[in-house]
Coordinates of C-alpha atoms and ligand atoms in Angstrom, one line a residue:
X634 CA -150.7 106.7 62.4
X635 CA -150.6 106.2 65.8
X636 CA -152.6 103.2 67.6
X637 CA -153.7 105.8 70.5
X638 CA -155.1 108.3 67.5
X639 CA -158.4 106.2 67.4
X640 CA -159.4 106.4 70.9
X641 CA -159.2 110.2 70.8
X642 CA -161.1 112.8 69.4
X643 CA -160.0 114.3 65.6
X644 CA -161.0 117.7 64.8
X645 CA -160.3 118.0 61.6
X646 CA -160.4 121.3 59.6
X647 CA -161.7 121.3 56.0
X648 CA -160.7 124.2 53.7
X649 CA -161.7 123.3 50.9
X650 CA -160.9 126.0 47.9
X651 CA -159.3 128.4 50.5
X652 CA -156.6 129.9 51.6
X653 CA -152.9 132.0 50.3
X654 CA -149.7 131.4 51.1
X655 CA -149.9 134.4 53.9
X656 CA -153.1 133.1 55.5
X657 CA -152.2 130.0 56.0
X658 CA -148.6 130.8 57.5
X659 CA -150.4 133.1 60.2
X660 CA -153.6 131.1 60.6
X661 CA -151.1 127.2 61.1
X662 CA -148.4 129.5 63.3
X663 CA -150.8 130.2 65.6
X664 CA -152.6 126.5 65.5
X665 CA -149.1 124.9 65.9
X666 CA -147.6 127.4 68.8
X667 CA -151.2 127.3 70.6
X668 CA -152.8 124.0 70.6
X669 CA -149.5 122.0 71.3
X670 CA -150.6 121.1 74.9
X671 CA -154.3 119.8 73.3
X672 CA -152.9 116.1 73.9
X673 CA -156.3 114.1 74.1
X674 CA -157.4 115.7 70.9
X675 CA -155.9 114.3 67.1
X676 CA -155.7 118.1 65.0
X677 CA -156.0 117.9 61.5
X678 CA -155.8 120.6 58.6
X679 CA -156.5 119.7 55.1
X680 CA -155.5 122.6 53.1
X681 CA -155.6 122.6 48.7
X682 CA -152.9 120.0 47.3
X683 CA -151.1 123.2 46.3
X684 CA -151.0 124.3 50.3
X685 CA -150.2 120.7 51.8
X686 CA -146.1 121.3 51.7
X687 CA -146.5 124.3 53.2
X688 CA -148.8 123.3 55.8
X689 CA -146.5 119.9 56.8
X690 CA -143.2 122.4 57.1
X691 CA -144.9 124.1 59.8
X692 CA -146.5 121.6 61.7
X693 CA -143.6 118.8 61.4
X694 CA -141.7 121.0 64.0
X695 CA -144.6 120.1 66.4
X696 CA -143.0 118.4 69.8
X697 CA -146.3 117.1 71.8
X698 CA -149.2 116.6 70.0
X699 CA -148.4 116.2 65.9
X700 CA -150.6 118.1 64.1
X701 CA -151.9 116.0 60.6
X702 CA -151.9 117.0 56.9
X703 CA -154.5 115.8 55.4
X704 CA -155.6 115.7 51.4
X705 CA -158.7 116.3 50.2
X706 CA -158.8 113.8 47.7
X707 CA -156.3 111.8 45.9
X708 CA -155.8 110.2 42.3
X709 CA -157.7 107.2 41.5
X710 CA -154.8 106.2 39.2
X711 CA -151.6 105.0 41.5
X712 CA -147.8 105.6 41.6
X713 CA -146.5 107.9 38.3
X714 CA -147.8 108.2 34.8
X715 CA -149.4 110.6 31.9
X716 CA -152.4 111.5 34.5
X717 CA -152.4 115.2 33.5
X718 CA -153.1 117.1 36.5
X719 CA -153.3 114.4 39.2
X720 CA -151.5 113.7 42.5
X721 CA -150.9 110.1 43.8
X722 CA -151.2 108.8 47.1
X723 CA -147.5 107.9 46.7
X724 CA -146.8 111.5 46.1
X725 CA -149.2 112.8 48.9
X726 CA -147.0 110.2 51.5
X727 CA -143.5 111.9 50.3
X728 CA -144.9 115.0 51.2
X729 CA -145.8 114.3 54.6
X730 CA -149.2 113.8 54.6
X731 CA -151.0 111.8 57.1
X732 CA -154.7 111.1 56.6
X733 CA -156.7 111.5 53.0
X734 CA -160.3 112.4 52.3
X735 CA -162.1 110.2 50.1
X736 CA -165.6 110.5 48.6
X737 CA -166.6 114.4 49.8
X738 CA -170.3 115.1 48.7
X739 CA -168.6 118.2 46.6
X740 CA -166.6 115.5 45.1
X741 CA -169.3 113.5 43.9
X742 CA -172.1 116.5 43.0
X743 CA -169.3 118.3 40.8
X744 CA -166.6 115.8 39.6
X745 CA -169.7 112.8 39.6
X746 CA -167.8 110.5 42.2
X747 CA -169.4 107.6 43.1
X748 CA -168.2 104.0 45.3
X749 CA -166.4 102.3 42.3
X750 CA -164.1 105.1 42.4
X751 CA -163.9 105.8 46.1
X752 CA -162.9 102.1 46.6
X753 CA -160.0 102.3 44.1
X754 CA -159.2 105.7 45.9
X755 CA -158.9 104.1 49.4
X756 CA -156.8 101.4 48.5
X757 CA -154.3 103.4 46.9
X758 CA -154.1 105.2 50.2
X759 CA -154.1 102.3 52.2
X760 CA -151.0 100.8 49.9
X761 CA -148.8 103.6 50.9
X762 CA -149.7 103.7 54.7
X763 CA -152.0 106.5 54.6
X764 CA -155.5 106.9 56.6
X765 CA -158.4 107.2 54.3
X766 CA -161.2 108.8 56.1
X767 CA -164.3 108.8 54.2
X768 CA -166.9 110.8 53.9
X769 CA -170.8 109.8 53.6
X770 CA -173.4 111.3 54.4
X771 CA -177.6 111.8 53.0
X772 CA -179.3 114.2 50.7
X773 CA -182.4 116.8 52.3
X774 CA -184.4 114.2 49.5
X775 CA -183.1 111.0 50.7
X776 CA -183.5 112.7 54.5
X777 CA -187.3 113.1 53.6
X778 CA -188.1 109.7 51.9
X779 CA -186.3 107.8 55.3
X780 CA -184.0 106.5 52.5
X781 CA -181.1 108.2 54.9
X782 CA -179.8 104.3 56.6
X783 CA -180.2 102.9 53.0
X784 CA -178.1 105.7 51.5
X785 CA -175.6 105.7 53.9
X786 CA -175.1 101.9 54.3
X787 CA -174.6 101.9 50.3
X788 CA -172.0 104.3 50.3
X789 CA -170.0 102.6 53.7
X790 CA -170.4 99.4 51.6
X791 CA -167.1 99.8 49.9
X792 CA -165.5 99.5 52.9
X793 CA -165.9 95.5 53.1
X794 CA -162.7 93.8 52.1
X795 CA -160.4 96.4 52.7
X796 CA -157.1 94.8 53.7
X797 CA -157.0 96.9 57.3
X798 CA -158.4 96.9 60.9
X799 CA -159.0 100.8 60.9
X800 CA -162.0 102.5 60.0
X801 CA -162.6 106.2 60.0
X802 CA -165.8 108.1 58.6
X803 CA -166.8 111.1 58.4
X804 CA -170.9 111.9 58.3
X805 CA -171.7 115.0 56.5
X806 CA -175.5 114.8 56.0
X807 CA -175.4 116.4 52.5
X808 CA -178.5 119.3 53.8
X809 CA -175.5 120.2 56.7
X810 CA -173.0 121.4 55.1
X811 CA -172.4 124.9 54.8
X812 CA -176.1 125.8 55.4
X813 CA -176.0 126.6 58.8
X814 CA -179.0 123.7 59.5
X815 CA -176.1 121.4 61.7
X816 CA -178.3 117.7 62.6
X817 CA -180.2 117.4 65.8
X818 CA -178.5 115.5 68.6
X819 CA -181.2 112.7 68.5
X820 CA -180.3 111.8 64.2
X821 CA -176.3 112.6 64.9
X822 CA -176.7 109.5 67.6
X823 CA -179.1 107.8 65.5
X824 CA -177.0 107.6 62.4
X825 CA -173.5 107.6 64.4
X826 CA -174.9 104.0 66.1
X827 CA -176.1 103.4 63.0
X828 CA -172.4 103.8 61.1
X829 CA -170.7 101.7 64.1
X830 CA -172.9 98.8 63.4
X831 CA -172.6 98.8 60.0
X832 CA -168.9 99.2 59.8
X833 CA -168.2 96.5 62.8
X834 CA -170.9 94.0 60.1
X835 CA -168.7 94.7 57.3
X836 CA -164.9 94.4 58.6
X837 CA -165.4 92.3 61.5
X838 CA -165.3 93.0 65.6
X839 CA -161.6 93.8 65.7
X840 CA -162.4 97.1 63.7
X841 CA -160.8 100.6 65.3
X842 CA -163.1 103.2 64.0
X843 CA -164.1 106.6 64.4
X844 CA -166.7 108.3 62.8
X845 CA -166.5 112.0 63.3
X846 CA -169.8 114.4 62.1
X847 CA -169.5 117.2 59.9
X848 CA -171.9 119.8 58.4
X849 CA -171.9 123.3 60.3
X850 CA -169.8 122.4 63.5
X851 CA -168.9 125.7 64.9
X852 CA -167.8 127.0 68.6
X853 CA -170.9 127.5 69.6
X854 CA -172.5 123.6 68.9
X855 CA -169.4 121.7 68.7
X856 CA -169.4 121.1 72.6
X857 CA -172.8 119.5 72.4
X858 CA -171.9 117.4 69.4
X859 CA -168.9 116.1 70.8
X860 CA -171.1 114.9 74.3
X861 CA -173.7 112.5 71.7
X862 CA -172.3 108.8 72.2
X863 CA -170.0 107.4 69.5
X864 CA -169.3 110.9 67.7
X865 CA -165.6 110.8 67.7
X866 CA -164.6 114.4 66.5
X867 CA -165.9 116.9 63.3
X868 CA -164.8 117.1 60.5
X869 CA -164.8 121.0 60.0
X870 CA -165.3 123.3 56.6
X871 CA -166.1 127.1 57.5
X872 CA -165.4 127.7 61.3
X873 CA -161.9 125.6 60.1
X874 CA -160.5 128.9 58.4
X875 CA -161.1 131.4 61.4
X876 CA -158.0 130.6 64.3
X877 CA -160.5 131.7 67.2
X878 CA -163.3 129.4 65.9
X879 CA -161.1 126.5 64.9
X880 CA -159.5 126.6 68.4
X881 CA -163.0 126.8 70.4
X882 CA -163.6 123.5 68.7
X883 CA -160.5 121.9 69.0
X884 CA -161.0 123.2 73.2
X885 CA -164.5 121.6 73.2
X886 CA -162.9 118.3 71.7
X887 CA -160.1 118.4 74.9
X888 CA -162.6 118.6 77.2
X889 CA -165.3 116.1 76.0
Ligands
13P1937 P1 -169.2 123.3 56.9 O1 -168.6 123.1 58.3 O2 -168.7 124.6 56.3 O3 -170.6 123.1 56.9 O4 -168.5 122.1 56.0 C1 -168.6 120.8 56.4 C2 -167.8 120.0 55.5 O5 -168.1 119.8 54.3 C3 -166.5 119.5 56.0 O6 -165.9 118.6 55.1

């Protein structure tokens, strides 16, 4: 990716188990003949695996601003082999594919995926070229205990070692996300400071990050997110499927 990417804002739409073949023509068309002209802002969609070909063969045409294709999670084994059902970072990167999710809190409450396996994750991704951008982020238990800087330092803590200079994170407090409850300006800065230090502790000061929030961003909050210090874009589930919603955001990001 680009060195310029990390000093703008990512917006980053989510859609997790959604989506056809005909909604996502009409919803990306419209995205891609749009939002060309949204130059400050780095656009992502991350569509199912099944989706991401589709989605790269319309956006690939893209003359100003390239829009990314992102995965939502990639194999923990690498390259080829009798993996039944997986897809390889080396597979996502002939496809076109940009930037890679690791470590979603859906991906670790269903399929049970903690740090050992997010760390082999990333640097599969990081092998082939690709941005891993992970994703961490409390529980509404961990939240109430004050454990919330203790859980999320353990889960950034895979992150020391890596063999690269850029950082990106995602924070999804786990209570956000799809409940409609989106954090309060005073814990996004909190914990956004928070993930800066840690990360900088870990990897050392010549670190490009960003750290984008996620957990109910929509058109009408995303404005206000995007003004609290060191919140570099959102990463975006639900208002990510509508265009008009999507768009708002990806506006609100252009102006911050
Ligand atoms: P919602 O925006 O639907 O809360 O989802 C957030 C998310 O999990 C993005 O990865």
């Amino acid at each position: 990716m680009n060195k310029h990417l990390w000093q703008q804002k990512w917006v980053i739409g989510n859609w997790k188990m959604n989506g056809s073949l005909q909604e996502n023509q009409q919803l990306v068309q419209k995205i891609h003949q749009n939002l060309e002209n949204m130059d400050s802002v780095c656009i992502g969609i991350a569509p199912p695996t099944v989706y991401l070909s589709q989605i790269h063969n319309i956006v690939k045409e893209t003359t100003h601003n390239h829009i990314h294709t992102c995965a939502q999670d990639v194999s923990r084994f690498d390259n080829k082999g009798a993996y039944t059902g997986e897809v390889s970072a080396q597979m996502l990167q002939d496809i076109g594919v940009n930037i890679v999710l690791i470590g979603h809190s859906e991906r670790s409450l269903y399929f049970n995926e903690k740090n050992d396996i997010q760390r082999i994750k990333i640097e599969n991704v990081l092998r082939t070229g690709l941005t891993p951008l992970l994703c961490v982020g409390e529980s509404i238990k961990e939240r109430e205990d004050g454990r919330e800087k203790e859980a999320v330092a353990y889960q950034l803590s895979i992150l020391k070692g890596l063999k690269t200079q850029y950082f990106a994170v995602a924070y999804e407090p786990v209570w956000a996300i799809g409940t409609g409850k989106v954090a309060n300006k005073e814990q996004i800065a909190d914990m956004h400071q928070f993930i800066y230090d840690e990360i900088l502790s870990l990897t050392g000061n010549n670190a490009n990050i960003r750290v984008l929030y996620g957990g109910s961003v929509n058109e009408n909050n995303a404005a206000e997110i995007f003004s609290v210090p060191h919140v570099d874009g959102a990463l975006v589930g639900g208002a990510s499927l509508k265009y008009e919603s999507f768009a708002n955001i990806i506006n609100a990001a252009q102006k911050a």
